[in-house]
PDB file of C-alpha atoms in Angstrom:
ATOM      1  CA  GLN A  29      17.363  11.698  -2.023  1.00 89.00           C
ATOM      2  CA  ALA A  30      13.404  11.468  -1.063  1.00 90.00           C
ATOM      3  CA  GLU A  31      11.951   7.744  -0.741  1.00 93.00           C
ATOM      4  CA  LEU A  32       9.689   5.362   0.129  1.00 95.00           C
ATOM      5  CA  VAL A  33      10.875   2.039   2.035  1.00 94.00           C
ATOM      6  CA  GLU A  34       8.140  -0.881   2.259  1.00 94.00           C
ATOM      7  CA  SER A  35       8.389  -3.455   4.949  1.00 95.00           C
ATOM      8  CA  GLY A  36       6.206  -6.319   6.241  1.00 96.00           C
ATOM      9  CA  GLY A  37       5.641  -9.092   3.302  1.00 95.00           C
ATOM     10  CA  GLY A  38       5.814 -12.400   3.331  1.00 97.00           C
ATOM     11  CA  LEU A  39       4.843 -16.078   3.626  1.00 98.00           C
ATOM     12  CA  VAL A  40       1.702 -16.578   5.076  1.00 98.00           C
ATOM     13  CA  GLN A  41      -0.753 -19.577   4.812  1.00 98.00           C
ATOM     14  CA  SER A  42      -4.152 -19.044   3.258  1.00 98.00           C
ATOM     15  CA  GLY A  43      -6.602 -17.160   5.434  1.00 98.00           C
ATOM     16  CA  GLY A  44      -3.714 -15.350   7.713  1.00 98.00           C
ATOM     17  CA  SER A  45      -2.860 -12.008   8.142  1.00 98.00           C
ATOM     18  CA  LEU A  46       0.089  -9.574   7.301  1.00 98.00           C
ATOM     19  CA  ARG A  47       0.515  -5.751   7.838  1.00 98.00           C
ATOM     20  CA  LEU A  48       2.602  -3.698   5.355  1.00 98.00           C
ATOM     21  CA  SER A  49       4.284  -0.861   6.171  1.00 98.00           C
ATOM     22  CA  CYS A  50       5.109   2.289   3.863  1.00 97.00           C
ATOM     23  CA  SER A  51       7.489   4.944   5.209  1.00 96.00           C
ATOM     24  CA  ALA A  52       8.405   8.429   3.632  1.00 95.00           C
ATOM     25  CA  ALA A  53      12.291   8.943   4.015  1.00 93.00           C
ATOM     26  CA  ARG A  54      13.761  12.568   3.404  1.00 92.00           C
ATOM     27  CA  PHE A  55      10.187  13.978   3.128  1.00 91.00           C
ATOM     28  CA  SER A  56       6.747  14.321   4.845  1.00 91.00           C
ATOM     29  CA  PHE A  57       4.041  12.338   3.769  1.00 87.00           C
ATOM     30  CA  THR A  58       1.180  15.395   5.283  1.00 93.00           C
ATOM     31  CA  THR A  59       0.566  16.702   1.636  1.00 95.00           C
ATOM     32  CA  TYR A  60       0.423  13.277   0.162  1.00 96.00           C
ATOM     33  CA  ILE A  61      -2.430  10.802  -1.512  1.00 97.00           C
ATOM     34  CA  VAL A  62      -0.887   7.517  -0.523  1.00 98.00           C
ATOM     35  CA  ASN A  63      -1.715   4.113  -2.683  1.00 98.00           C
ATOM     36  CA  TRP A  64      -0.870   0.614  -2.207  1.00 98.00           C
ATOM     37  CA  TYR A  65      -0.832  -1.263  -5.598  1.00 98.00           C
ATOM     38  CA  ARG A  66       0.012  -5.001  -6.412  1.00 98.00           C
ATOM     39  CA  GLN A  67       1.257  -6.811  -9.215  1.00 98.00           C
ATOM     40  CA  ALA A  68       1.077 -10.544  -9.630  1.00 96.00           C
ATOM     41  CA  PRO A  69       3.063 -12.181 -12.519  1.00 92.00           C
ATOM     42  CA  GLY A  70       1.371 -12.131 -15.873  1.00 94.00           C
ATOM     43  CA  LYS A  71      -1.309  -9.383 -14.524  1.00 96.00           C
ATOM     44  CA  GLU A  72      -1.441  -5.608 -14.412  1.00 96.00           C
ATOM     45  CA  ARG A  73      -0.770  -3.701 -11.617  1.00 97.00           C
ATOM     46  CA  GLU A  74      -3.996  -2.927  -9.453  1.00 97.00           C
ATOM     47  CA  LEU A  75      -4.841  -0.288  -7.243  1.00 98.00           C
ATOM     48  CA  VAL A  76      -5.508  -2.133  -3.471  1.00 98.00           C
ATOM     49  CA  ALA A  77      -6.260   0.725  -1.562  1.00 98.00           C
ATOM     50  CA  LEU A  78      -5.738   4.334  -1.192  1.00 98.00           C
ATOM     51  CA  VAL A  79      -5.443   7.145   1.564  1.00 98.00           C
ATOM     52  CA  THR A  80      -5.766  10.904   0.923  1.00 97.00           C
ATOM     53  CA  THR A  81      -4.960  13.760   3.077  1.00 96.00           C
ATOM     54  CA  SER A  82      -7.955  13.842   4.781  1.00 96.00           C
ATOM     55  CA  ASN A  83      -8.093  10.698   5.504  1.00 96.00           C
ATOM     56  CA  TYR A  84     -10.667   9.405   2.870  1.00 98.00           C
ATOM     57  CA  LYS A  85      -9.914   6.157   2.380  1.00 98.00           C
ATOM     58  CA  GLN A  86     -10.922   3.552  -0.994  1.00 98.00           C
ATOM     59  CA  TYR A  87     -10.233   0.144  -1.656  1.00 98.00           C
ATOM     60  CA  GLY A  88     -10.119  -2.201  -4.450  1.00 97.00           C
ATOM     61  CA  ASP A  89     -13.071  -4.574  -5.533  1.00 97.00           C
ATOM     62  CA  SER A  90     -11.512  -7.314  -5.071  1.00 95.00           C
ATOM     63  CA  VAL A  91      -9.643  -6.888  -1.540  1.00 97.00           C
ATOM     64  CA  LYS A  92     -12.990  -4.857   0.129  1.00 96.00           C
ATOM     65  CA  GLY A  93     -14.030  -5.944   4.020  1.00 97.00           C
ATOM     66  CA  ARG A  94     -10.284  -7.667   4.396  1.00 98.00           C
ATOM     67  CA  VAL A  95      -8.233  -4.837   3.878  1.00 98.00           C
ATOM     68  CA  THR A  96      -7.398  -1.808   5.986  1.00 98.00           C
ATOM     69  CA  ILE A  97      -5.405   1.095   4.830  1.00 98.00           C
ATOM     70  CA  SER A  98      -4.345   3.995   7.949  1.00 98.00           C
ATOM     71  CA  ARG A  99      -2.013   6.835   8.153  1.00 97.00           C
ATOM     72  CA  ASP A 100       0.146   7.893  10.903  1.00 96.00           C
ATOM     73  CA  ASN A 101       1.483  11.373   9.902  1.00 93.00           C
ATOM     74  CA  ALA A 102       3.400  11.799  13.149  1.00 94.00           C
ATOM     75  CA  LYS A 103       5.405   8.430  11.888  1.00 95.00           C
ATOM     76  CA  ASN A 104       5.244   9.670   8.163  1.00 95.00           C
ATOM     77  CA  SER A 105       3.884   5.839   7.396  1.00 97.00           C
ATOM     78  CA  VAL A 106       1.076   4.592   5.824  1.00 98.00           C
ATOM     79  CA  TYR A 107      -0.233   1.159   6.889  1.00 98.00           C
ATOM     80  CA  LEU A 108      -1.748  -1.894   5.115  1.00 98.00           C
ATOM     81  CA  GLU A 109      -3.352  -4.274   7.329  1.00 98.00           C
ATOM     82  CA  MET A 110      -4.503  -7.543   5.575  1.00 98.00           C
ATOM     83  CA  ASP A 111      -6.784 -10.417   6.731  1.00 98.00           C
ATOM     84  CA  ASN A 112      -8.100 -13.345   5.438  1.00 98.00           C
ATOM     85  CA  LEU A 113      -5.567 -13.843   2.937  1.00 98.00           C
ATOM     86  CA  LYS A 114      -6.063 -15.720   0.157  1.00 97.00           C
ATOM     87  CA  PRO A 115      -3.445 -17.518  -2.695  1.00 97.00           C
ATOM     88  CA  GLU A 116      -4.983 -14.677  -5.108  1.00 96.00           C
ATOM     89  CA  ASP A 117      -3.488 -12.240  -3.217  1.00 98.00           C
ATOM     90  CA  THR A 118      -0.025 -13.503  -4.076  1.00 98.00           C
ATOM     91  CA  ALA A 119       1.745 -10.559  -5.454  1.00 98.00           C
ATOM     92  CA  VAL A 120       4.649  -7.565  -4.875  1.00 98.00           C
ATOM     93  CA  TYR A 121       2.818  -4.998  -3.394  1.00 98.00           C
ATOM     94  CA  TYR A 122       4.028  -1.320  -4.043  1.00 98.00           C
ATOM     95  CA  CYS A 123       3.673   1.713  -1.916  1.00 98.00           C
ATOM     96  CA  TYR A 124       2.795   4.860  -4.354  1.00 98.00           C
ATOM     97  CA  ALA A 125       2.521   8.482  -2.771  1.00 97.00           C
ATOM     98  CA  ILE A 126       1.368  11.562  -4.710  1.00 97.00           C
ATOM     99  CA  ASP A 127       1.453  15.698  -3.349  1.00 95.00           C
ATOM    100  CA  ARG A 128      -1.825  16.362  -3.743  1.00 94.00           C
ATOM    101  CA  MET A 129      -1.339  18.895  -6.060  1.00 93.00           C
ATOM    102  CA  GLY A 130      -0.184  16.262  -8.684  1.00 92.00           C
ATOM    103  CA  SER A 131       3.459  16.327  -8.120  1.00 91.00           C
ATOM    104  CA  PRO A 132       5.943  14.900  -6.846  1.00 94.00           C
ATOM    105  CA  SER A 133       5.475  11.041  -6.816  1.00 95.00           C
ATOM    106  CA  PHE A 134       7.170   8.281  -5.508  1.00 96.00           C
ATOM    107  CA  TRP A 135       6.886   4.739  -6.182  1.00 97.00           C
ATOM    108  CA  GLY A 136       8.499   2.022  -3.420  1.00 96.00           C
ATOM    109  CA  GLN A 137      10.209  -0.849  -4.138  1.00 95.00           C
ATOM    110  CA  GLY A 138       8.066  -3.486  -3.604  1.00 96.00           C
ATOM    111  CA  THR A 139       7.513  -6.087  -1.098  1.00 97.00           C
ATOM    112  CA  GLN A 140       6.858  -9.970  -1.944  1.00 98.00           C
ATOM    113  CA  VAL A 141       3.573 -11.299  -0.207  1.00 98.00           C
ATOM    114  CA  THR A 142       3.021 -14.824  -0.905  1.00 98.00           C
ATOM    115  CA  VAL A 143      -0.003 -16.720   0.375  1.00 98.00           C
ATOM    116  CA  SER A 144      -0.223 -20.858   0.307  1.00 97.00           C
ATOM    117  CA  SER A 145      -2.845 -22.882  -0.206  1.00 92.00           C
TER     118      SER A 145
END
């Protein structure tokens, strides 16, 4: 069964960095737009970044300048490099992939990022 597998979350101090990975299992990322969302306790899920099949990238306002999304189709993976992390970045981060034709789509299981002050 096709699925997304996330990794790279953890506990980091304010100002630190983390690199999240999202890998596709049993399907190819080549035709997928890949998004990173996050959800903090008591808050709505928000878009962190996305990368399209043509490598267009978009970032959420709260992370612009601190986050870089990249894709490696050869490795069937998308990465989220996060720098200068702040306590307000604490959330569960989810990978979401949707085919450029609109379906199918997949959600990852989420990975916890905790930033201590």
